[in-house]
PDB file of C-alpha atoms in Angstrom:
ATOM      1  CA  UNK A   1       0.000   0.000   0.000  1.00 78.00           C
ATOM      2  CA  UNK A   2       1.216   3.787  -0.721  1.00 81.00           C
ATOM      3  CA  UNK A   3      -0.063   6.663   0.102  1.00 88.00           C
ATOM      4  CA  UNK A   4       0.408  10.564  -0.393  1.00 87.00           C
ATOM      5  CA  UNK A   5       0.631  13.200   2.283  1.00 86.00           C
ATOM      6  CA  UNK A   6      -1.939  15.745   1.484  1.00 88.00           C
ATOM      7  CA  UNK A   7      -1.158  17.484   4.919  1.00 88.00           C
ATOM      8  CA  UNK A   8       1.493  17.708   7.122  1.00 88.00           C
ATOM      9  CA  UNK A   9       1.583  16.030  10.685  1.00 91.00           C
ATOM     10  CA  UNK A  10       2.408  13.325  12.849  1.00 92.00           C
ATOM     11  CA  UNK A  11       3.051   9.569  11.297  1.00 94.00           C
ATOM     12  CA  UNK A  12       0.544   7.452  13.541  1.00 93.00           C
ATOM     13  CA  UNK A  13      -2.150   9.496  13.121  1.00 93.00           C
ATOM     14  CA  UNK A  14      -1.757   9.231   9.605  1.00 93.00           C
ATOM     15  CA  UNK A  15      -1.508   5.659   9.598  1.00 93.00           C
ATOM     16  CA  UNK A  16      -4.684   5.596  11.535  1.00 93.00           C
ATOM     17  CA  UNK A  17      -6.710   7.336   9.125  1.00 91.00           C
ATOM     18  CA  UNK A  18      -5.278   4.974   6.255  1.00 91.00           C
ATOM     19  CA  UNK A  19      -4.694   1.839   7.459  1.00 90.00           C
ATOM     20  CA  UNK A  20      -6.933  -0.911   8.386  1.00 86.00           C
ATOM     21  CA  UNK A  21      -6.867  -2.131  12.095  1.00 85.00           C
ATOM     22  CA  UNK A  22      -6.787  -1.332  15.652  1.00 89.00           C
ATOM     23  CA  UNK A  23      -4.088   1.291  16.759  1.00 87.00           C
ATOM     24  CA  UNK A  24      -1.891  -1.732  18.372  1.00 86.00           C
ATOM     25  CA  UNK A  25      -1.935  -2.787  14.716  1.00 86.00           C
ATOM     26  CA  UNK A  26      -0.187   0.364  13.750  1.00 89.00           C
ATOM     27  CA  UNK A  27       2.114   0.565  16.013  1.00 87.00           C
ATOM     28  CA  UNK A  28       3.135  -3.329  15.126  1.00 82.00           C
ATOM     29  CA  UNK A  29       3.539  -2.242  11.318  1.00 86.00           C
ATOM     30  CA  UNK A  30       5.985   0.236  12.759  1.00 86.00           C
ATOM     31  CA  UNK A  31       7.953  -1.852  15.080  1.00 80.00           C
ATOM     32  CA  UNK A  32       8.421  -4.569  12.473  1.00 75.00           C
ATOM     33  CA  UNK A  33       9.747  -1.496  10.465  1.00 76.00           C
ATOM     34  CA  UNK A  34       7.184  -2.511   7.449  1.00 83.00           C
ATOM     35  CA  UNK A  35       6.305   1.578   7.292  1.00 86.00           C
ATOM     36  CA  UNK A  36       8.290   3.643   4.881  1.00 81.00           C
ATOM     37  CA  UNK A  37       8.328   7.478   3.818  1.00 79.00           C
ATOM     38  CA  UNK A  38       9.982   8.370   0.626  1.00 69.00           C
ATOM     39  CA  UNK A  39      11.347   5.109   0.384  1.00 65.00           C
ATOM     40  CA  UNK A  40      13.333   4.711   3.975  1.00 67.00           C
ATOM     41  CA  UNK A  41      12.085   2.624   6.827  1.00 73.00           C
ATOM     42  CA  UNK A  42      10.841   4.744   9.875  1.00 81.00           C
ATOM     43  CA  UNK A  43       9.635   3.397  13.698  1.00 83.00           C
ATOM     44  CA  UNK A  44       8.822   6.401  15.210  1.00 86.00           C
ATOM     45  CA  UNK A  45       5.150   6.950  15.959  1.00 86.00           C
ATOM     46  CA  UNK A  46       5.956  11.111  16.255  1.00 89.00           C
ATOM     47  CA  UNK A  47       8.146  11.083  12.419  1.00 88.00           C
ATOM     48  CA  UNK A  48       6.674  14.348  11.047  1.00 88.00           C
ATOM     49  CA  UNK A  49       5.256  13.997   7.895  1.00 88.00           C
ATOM     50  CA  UNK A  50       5.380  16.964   4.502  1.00 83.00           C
ATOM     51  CA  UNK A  51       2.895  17.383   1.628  1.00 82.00           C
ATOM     52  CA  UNK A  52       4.050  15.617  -1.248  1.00 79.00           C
ATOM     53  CA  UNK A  53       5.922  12.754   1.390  1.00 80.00           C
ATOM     54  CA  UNK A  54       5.189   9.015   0.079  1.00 83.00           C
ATOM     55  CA  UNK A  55       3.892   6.839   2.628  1.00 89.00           C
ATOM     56  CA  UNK A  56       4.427   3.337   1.933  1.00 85.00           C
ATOM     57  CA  UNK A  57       2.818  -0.186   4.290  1.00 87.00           C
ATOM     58  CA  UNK A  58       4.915  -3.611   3.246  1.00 79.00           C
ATOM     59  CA  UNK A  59       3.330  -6.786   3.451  1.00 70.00           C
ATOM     60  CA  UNK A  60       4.612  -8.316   6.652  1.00 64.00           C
ATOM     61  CA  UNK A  61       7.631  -9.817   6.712  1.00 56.00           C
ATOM     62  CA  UNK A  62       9.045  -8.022   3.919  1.00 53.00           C
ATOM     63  CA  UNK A  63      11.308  -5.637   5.714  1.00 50.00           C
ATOM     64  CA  UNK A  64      12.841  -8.620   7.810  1.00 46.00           C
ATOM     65  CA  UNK A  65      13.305 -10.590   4.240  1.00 50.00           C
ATOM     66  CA  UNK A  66      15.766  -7.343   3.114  1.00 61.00           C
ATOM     67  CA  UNK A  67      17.327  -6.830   5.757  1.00 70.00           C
ATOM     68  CA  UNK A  68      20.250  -9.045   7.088  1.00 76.00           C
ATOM     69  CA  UNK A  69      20.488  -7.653  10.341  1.00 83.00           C
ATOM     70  CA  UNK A  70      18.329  -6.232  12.973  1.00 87.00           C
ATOM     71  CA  UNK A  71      17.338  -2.250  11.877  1.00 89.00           C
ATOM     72  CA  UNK A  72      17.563  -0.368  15.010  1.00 91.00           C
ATOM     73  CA  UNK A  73      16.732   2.936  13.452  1.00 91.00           C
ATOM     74  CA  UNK A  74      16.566   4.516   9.908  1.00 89.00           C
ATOM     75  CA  UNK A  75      15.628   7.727   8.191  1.00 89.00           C
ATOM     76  CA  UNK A  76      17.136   9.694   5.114  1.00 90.00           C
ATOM     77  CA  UNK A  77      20.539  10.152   6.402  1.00 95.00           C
ATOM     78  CA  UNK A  78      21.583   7.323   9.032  1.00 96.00           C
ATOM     79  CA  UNK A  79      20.924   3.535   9.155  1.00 95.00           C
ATOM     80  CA  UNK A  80      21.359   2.445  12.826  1.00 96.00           C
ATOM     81  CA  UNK A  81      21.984  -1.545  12.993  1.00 95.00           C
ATOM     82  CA  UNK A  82      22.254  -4.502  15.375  1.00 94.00           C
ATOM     83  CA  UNK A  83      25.401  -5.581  14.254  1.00 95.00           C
ATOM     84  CA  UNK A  84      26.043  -9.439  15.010  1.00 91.00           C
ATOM     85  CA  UNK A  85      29.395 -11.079  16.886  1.00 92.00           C
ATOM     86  CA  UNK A  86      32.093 -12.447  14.293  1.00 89.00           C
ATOM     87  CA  UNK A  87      31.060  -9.898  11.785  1.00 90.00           C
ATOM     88  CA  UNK A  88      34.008  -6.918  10.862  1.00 92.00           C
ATOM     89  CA  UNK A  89      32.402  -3.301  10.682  1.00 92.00           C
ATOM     90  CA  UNK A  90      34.573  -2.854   7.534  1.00 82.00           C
ATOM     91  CA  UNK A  91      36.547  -4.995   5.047  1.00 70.00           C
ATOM     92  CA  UNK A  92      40.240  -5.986   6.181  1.00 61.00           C
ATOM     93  CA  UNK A  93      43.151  -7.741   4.465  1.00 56.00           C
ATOM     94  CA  UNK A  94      41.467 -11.594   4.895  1.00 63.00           C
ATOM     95  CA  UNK A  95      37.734 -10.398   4.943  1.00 52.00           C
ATOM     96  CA  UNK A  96      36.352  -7.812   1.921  1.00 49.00           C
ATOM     97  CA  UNK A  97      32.678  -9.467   1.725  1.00 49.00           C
ATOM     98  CA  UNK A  98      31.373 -10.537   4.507  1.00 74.00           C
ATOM     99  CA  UNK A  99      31.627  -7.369   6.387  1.00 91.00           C
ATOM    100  CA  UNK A 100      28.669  -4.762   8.221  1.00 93.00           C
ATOM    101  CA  UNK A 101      29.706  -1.789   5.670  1.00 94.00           C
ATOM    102  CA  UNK A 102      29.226  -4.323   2.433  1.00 91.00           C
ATOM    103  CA  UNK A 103      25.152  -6.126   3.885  1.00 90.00           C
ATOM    104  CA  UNK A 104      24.508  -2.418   4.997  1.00 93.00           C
ATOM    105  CA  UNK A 105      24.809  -0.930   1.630  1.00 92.00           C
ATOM    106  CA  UNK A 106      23.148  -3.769   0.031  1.00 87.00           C
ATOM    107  CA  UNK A 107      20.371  -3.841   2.023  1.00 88.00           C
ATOM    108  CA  UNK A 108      20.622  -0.032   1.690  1.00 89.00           C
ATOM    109  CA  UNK A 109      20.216  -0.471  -2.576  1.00 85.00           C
ATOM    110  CA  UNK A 110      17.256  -2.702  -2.221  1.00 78.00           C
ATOM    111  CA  UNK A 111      15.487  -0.246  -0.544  1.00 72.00           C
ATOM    112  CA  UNK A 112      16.229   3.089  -2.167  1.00 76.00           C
ATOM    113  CA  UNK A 113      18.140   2.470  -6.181  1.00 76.00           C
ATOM    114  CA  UNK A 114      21.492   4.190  -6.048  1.00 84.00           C
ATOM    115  CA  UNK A 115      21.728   4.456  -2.326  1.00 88.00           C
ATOM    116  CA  UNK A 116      24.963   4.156  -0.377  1.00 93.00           C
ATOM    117  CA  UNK A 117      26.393   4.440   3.622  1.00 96.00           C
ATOM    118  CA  UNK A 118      29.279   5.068   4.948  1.00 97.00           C
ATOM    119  CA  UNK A 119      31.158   4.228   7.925  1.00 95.00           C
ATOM    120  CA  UNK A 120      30.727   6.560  11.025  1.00 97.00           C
ATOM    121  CA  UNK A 121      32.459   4.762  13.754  1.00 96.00           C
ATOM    122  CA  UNK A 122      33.710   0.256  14.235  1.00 94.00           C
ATOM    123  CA  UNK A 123      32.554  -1.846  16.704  1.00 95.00           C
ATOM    124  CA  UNK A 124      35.260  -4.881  16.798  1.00 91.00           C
ATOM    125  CA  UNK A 125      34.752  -8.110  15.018  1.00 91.00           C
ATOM    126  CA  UNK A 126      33.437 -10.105  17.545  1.00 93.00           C
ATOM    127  CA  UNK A 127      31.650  -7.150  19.720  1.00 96.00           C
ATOM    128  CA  UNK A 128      27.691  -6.999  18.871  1.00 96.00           C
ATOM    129  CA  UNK A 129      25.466  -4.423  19.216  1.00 97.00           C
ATOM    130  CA  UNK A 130      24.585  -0.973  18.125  1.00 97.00           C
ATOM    131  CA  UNK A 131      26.312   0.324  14.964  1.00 98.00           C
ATOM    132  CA  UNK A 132      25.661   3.592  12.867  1.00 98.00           C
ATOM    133  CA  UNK A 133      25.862   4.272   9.350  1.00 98.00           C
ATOM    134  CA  UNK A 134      25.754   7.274   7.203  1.00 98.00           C
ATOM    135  CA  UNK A 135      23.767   7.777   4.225  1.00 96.00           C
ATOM    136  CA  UNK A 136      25.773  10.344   2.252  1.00 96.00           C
ATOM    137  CA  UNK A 137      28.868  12.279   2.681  1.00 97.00           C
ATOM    138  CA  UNK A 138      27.594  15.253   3.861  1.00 98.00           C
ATOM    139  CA  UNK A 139      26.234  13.054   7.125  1.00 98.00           C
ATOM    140  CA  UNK A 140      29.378  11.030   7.375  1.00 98.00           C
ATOM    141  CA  UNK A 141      31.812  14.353   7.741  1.00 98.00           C
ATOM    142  CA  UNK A 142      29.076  16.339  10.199  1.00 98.00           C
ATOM    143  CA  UNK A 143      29.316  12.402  12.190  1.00 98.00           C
ATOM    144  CA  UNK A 144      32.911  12.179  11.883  1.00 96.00           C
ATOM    145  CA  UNK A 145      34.260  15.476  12.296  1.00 96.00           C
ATOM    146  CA  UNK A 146      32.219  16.007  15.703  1.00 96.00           C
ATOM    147  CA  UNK A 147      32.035  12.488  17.171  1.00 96.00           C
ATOM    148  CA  UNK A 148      33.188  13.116  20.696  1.00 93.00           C
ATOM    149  CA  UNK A 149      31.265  16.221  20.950  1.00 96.00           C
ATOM    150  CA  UNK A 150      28.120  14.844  19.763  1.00 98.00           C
ATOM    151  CA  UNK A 151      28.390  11.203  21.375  1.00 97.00           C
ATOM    152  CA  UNK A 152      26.582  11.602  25.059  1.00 96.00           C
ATOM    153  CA  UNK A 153      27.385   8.131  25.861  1.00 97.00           C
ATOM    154  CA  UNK A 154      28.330   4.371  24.430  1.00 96.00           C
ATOM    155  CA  UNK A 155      27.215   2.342  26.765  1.00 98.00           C
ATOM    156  CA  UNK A 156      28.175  -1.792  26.692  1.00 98.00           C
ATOM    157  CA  UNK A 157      27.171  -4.737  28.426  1.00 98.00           C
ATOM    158  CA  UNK A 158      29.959  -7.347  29.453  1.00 98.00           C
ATOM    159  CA  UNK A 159      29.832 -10.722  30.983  1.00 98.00           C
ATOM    160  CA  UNK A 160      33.020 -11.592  32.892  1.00 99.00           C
ATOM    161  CA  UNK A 161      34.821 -14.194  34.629  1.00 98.00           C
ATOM    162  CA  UNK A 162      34.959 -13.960  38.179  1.00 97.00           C
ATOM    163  CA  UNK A 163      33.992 -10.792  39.855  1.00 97.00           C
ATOM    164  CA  UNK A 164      35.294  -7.554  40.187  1.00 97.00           C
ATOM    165  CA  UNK A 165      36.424  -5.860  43.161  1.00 95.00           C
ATOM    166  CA  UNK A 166      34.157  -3.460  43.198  1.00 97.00           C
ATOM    167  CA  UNK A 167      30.223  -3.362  43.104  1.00 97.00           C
ATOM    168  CA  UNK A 168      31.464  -0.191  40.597  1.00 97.00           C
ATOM    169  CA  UNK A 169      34.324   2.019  39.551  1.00 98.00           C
ATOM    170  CA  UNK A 170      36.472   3.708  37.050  1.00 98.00           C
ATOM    171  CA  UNK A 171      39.630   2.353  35.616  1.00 98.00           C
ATOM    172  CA  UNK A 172      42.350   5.471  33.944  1.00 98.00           C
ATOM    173  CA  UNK A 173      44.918   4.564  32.233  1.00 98.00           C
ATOM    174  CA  UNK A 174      47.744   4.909  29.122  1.00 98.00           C
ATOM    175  CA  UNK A 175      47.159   2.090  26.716  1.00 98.00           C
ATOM    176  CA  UNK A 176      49.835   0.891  24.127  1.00 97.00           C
ATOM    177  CA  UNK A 177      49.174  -1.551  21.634  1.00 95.00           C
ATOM    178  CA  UNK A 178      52.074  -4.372  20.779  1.00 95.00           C
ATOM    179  CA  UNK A 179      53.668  -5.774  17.872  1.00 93.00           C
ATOM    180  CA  UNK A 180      51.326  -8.964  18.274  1.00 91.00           C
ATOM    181  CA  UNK A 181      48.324  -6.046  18.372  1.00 91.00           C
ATOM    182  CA  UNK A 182      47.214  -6.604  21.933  1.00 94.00           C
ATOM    183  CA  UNK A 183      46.463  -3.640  24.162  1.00 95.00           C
ATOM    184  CA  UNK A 184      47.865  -3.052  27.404  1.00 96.00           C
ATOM    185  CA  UNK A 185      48.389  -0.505  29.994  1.00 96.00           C
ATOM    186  CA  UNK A 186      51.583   1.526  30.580  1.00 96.00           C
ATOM    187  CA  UNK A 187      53.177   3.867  33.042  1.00 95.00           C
ATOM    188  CA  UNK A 188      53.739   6.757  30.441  1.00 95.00           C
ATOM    189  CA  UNK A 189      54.154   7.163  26.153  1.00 94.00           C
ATOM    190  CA  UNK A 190      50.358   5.159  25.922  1.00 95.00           C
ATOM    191  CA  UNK A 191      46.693   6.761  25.088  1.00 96.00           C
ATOM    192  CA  UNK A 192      44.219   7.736  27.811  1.00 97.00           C
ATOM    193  CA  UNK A 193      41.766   5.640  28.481  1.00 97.00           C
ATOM    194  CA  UNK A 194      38.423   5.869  30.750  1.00 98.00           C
ATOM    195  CA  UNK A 195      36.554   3.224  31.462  1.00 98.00           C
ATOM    196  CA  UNK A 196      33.482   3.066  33.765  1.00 98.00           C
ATOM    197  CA  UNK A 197      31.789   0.115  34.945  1.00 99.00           C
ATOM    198  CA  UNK A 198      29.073  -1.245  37.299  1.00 98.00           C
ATOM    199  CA  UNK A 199      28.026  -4.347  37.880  1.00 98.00           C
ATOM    200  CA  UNK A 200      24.355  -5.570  37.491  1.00 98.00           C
ATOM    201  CA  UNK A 201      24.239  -8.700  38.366  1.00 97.00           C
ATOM    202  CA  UNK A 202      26.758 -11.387  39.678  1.00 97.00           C
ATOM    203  CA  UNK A 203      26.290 -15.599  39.577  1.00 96.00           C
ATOM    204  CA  UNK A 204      28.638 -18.055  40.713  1.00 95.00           C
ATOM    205  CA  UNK A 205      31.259 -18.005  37.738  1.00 97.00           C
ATOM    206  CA  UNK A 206      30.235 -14.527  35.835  1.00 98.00           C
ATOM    207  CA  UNK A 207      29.120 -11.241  36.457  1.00 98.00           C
ATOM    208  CA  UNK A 208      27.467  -9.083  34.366  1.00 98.00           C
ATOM    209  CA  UNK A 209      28.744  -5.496  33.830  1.00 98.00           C
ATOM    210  CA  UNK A 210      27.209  -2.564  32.350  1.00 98.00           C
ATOM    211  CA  UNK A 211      30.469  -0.473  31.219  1.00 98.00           C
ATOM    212  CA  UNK A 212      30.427   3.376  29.779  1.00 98.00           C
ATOM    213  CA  UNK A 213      33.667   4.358  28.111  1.00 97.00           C
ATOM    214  CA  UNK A 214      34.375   8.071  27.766  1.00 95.00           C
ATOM    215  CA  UNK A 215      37.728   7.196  24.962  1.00 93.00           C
ATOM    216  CA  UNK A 216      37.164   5.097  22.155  1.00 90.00           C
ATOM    217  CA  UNK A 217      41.164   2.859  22.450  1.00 94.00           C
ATOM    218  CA  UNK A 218      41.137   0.025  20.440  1.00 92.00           C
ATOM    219  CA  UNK A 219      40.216  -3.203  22.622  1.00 95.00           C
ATOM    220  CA  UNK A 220      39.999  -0.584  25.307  1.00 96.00           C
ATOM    221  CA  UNK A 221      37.180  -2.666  27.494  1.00 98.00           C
ATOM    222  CA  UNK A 222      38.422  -5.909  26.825  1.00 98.00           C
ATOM    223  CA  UNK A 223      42.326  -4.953  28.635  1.00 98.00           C
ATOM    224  CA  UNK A 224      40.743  -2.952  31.113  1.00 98.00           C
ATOM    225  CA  UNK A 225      38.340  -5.733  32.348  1.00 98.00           C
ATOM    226  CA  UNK A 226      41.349  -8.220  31.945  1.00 98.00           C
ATOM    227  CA  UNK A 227      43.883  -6.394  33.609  1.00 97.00           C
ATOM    228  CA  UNK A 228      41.186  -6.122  36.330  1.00 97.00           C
ATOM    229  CA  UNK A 229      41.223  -9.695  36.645  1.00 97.00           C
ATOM    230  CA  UNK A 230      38.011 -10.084  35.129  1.00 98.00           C
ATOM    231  CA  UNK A 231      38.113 -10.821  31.580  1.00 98.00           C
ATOM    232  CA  UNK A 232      35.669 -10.718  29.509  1.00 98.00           C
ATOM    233  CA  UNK A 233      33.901 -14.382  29.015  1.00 98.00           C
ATOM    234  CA  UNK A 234      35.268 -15.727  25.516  1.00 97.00           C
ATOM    235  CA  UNK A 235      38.146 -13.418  25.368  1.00 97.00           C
ATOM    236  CA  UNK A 236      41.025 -15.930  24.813  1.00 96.00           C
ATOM    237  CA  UNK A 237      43.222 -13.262  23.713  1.00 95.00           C
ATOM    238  CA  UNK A 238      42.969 -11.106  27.012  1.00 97.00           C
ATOM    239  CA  UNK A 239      43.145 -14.193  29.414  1.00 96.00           C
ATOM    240  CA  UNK A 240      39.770 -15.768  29.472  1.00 97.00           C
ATOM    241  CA  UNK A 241      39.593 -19.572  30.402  1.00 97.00           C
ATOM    242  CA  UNK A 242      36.182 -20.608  28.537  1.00 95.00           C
ATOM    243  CA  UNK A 243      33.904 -19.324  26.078  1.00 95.00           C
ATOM    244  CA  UNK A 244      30.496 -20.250  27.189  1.00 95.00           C
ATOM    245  CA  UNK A 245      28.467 -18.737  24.445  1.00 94.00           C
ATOM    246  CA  UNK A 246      30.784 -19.600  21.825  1.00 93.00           C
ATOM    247  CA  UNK A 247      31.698 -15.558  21.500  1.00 94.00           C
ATOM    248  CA  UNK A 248      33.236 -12.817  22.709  1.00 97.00           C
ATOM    249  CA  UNK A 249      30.452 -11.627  25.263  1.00 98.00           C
ATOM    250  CA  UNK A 250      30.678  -8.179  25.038  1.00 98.00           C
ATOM    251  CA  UNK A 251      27.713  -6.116  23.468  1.00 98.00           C
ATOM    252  CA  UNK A 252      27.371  -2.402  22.367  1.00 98.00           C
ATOM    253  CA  UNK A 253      24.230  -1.712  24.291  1.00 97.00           C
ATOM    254  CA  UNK A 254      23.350   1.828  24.082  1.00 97.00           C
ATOM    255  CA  UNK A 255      24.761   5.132  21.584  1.00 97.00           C
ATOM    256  CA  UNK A 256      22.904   8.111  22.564  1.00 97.00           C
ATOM    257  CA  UNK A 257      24.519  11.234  20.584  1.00 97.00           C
ATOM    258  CA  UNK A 258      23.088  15.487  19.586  1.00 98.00           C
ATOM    259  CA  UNK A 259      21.979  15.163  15.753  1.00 96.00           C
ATOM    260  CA  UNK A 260      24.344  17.451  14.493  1.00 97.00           C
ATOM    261  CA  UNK A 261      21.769  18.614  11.768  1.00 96.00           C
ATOM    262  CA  UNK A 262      19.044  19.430  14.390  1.00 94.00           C
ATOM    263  CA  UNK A 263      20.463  19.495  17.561  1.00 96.00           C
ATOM    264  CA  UNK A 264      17.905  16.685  18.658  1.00 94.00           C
ATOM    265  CA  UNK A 265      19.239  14.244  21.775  1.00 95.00           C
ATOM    266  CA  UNK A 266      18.634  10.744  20.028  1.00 94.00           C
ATOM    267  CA  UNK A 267      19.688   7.179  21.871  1.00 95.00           C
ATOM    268  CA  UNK A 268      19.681   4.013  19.995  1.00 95.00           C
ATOM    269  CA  UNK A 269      19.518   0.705  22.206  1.00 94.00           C
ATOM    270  CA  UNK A 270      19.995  -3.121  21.844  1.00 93.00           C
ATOM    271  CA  UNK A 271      18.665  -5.348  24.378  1.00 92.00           C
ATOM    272  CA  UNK A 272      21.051  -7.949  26.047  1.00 93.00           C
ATOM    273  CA  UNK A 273      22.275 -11.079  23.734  1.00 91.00           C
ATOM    274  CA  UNK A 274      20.614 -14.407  24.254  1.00 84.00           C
ATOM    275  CA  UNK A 275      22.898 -15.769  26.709  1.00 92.00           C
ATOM    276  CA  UNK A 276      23.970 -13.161  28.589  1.00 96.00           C
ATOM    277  CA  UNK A 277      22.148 -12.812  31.529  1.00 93.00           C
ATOM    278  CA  UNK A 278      21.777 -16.822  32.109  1.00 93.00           C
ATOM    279  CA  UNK A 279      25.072 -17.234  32.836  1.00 96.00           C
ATOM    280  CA  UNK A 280      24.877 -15.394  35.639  1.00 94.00           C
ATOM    281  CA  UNK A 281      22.045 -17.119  37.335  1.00 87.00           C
TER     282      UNK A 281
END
């Protein structure tokens, strides 16, 4: 189904006065991200709508069938993703098509001819969770060019062996990275590196951390955590003694960043893996 905007306004009521069904039906077509204007998904019951704006309802399932990953969030100018463990943000040396960037923009060109992303910021290969992609150049460099300003907080949720030694606290320090590209702390000539964390819930074996970071170091949670004595549950390379999930178990929960087009506060969130929180039980 398509429809035309004759007057401007709010999404849902729109829908409401086109679609068929009860307004828990609506809000379901939105969810499943099966509502598009001009040709990009949108979820937001509140997305204000222009004369002239194309409205379009796909049949269900559709949306799920194109895309290859969970869709978080997406308008004209980012595509927010759930981006899965073992899968690189980008293309490296051994990997150039099985990567986030490549499904992204495919998925991207399915939905809107011609259309491309771009990268905005990495998550690590086997880290999940909440990634962001622009939709033109324009959006990448305002991202890019602003990131720490604009990002309010990147939030992650760890499982870890043992337990730390406090309920919660901050670890500071300079991290270098080796010639066998592991990350570790150093008395002086490293990178600053804040990490904040606080624990949620604790079992036997793991614990479960929330964890904020205010610098982005490479594998910056991962030595932290491990030089803590708590490394992160699959984490061979930083001293972990199982993998109980069969991954790294360390998730991008949370991005909330200022639209640097609007000035508009916007968070994006990913609910805890399957897994996580049974293993600390």
């Amino acid at each position: 189904m398509q429809f035309t905007v004759e007057r401007g306004g709010p999404l849902l009521p729109f829908l409401l006065e086109h679609v068929k069904g009860s307004r828990n039906h609506v809000k379901s077509l939105l969810a499943r991200g099966q509502v598009q204007v001009d040709g990009a998904a949108v979820r937001r019951h509140d997305h204000p709508l222009a004369p002239g704006q194309r409205v379009s309802v796909l049949a269900q399932g559709a949306e799920a069938r194109r895309a290859p990953f969970p869709v978080l969030y997406e308008d004209g100018r980012i595509l927010v993703i759930d981006k899965p463990s073992g899968l690189l943000s980008m293309a490296s040396d051994r990997e150039k098509v099985r990567t986030a960037y490549r499904m992204a923009g495919e998925y991207v060109r399915r939905t809107r001819p011609g259309g491309r992303v771009f990268i905005v910021h990495r998550l690590d290969r086997d880290t999940s969770g909440v990634l962001l992609f622009a939709k033109d150049e324009e959006t990448k460099r305002a991202y890019q060019e602003h990131w720490d300003a604009l990002v309010r907080r990147r939030g992650y949720l760890a499982v870890v062996e043992g337990r730390p030694p406090r309920e919660e606290d901050t670890i500071r320090t300079l991290l270098r990275e080796n010639a066998a590209h592991k990350v570790y702390s150093v008395r002086s000539g490293g990178k600053e590196a804040v990490t904040h964390y606080r624990t949620i819930q604790a079992g036997r074996e793991y614990t479960l951390l929330e964890v904020d970071i205010d610098t982005g170091r490479k594998n910056q949670i991962r030595a932290h955590l491990s030089e803590l004595g708590c490394p992160v549950a699959g984490d061979r390379d930083y001293g972990a003694a199982a993998s109980p999930l069969g991954r790294l178990c360390l998730h991008a929960h949370e991005l909330a960043l200022t639209d640097p087009f609007t000035g508009e506060e916007r968070t994006f969130r990913s609910g805890a893996p399957r897994g996580f929180r049974a293993l600390v039980c």
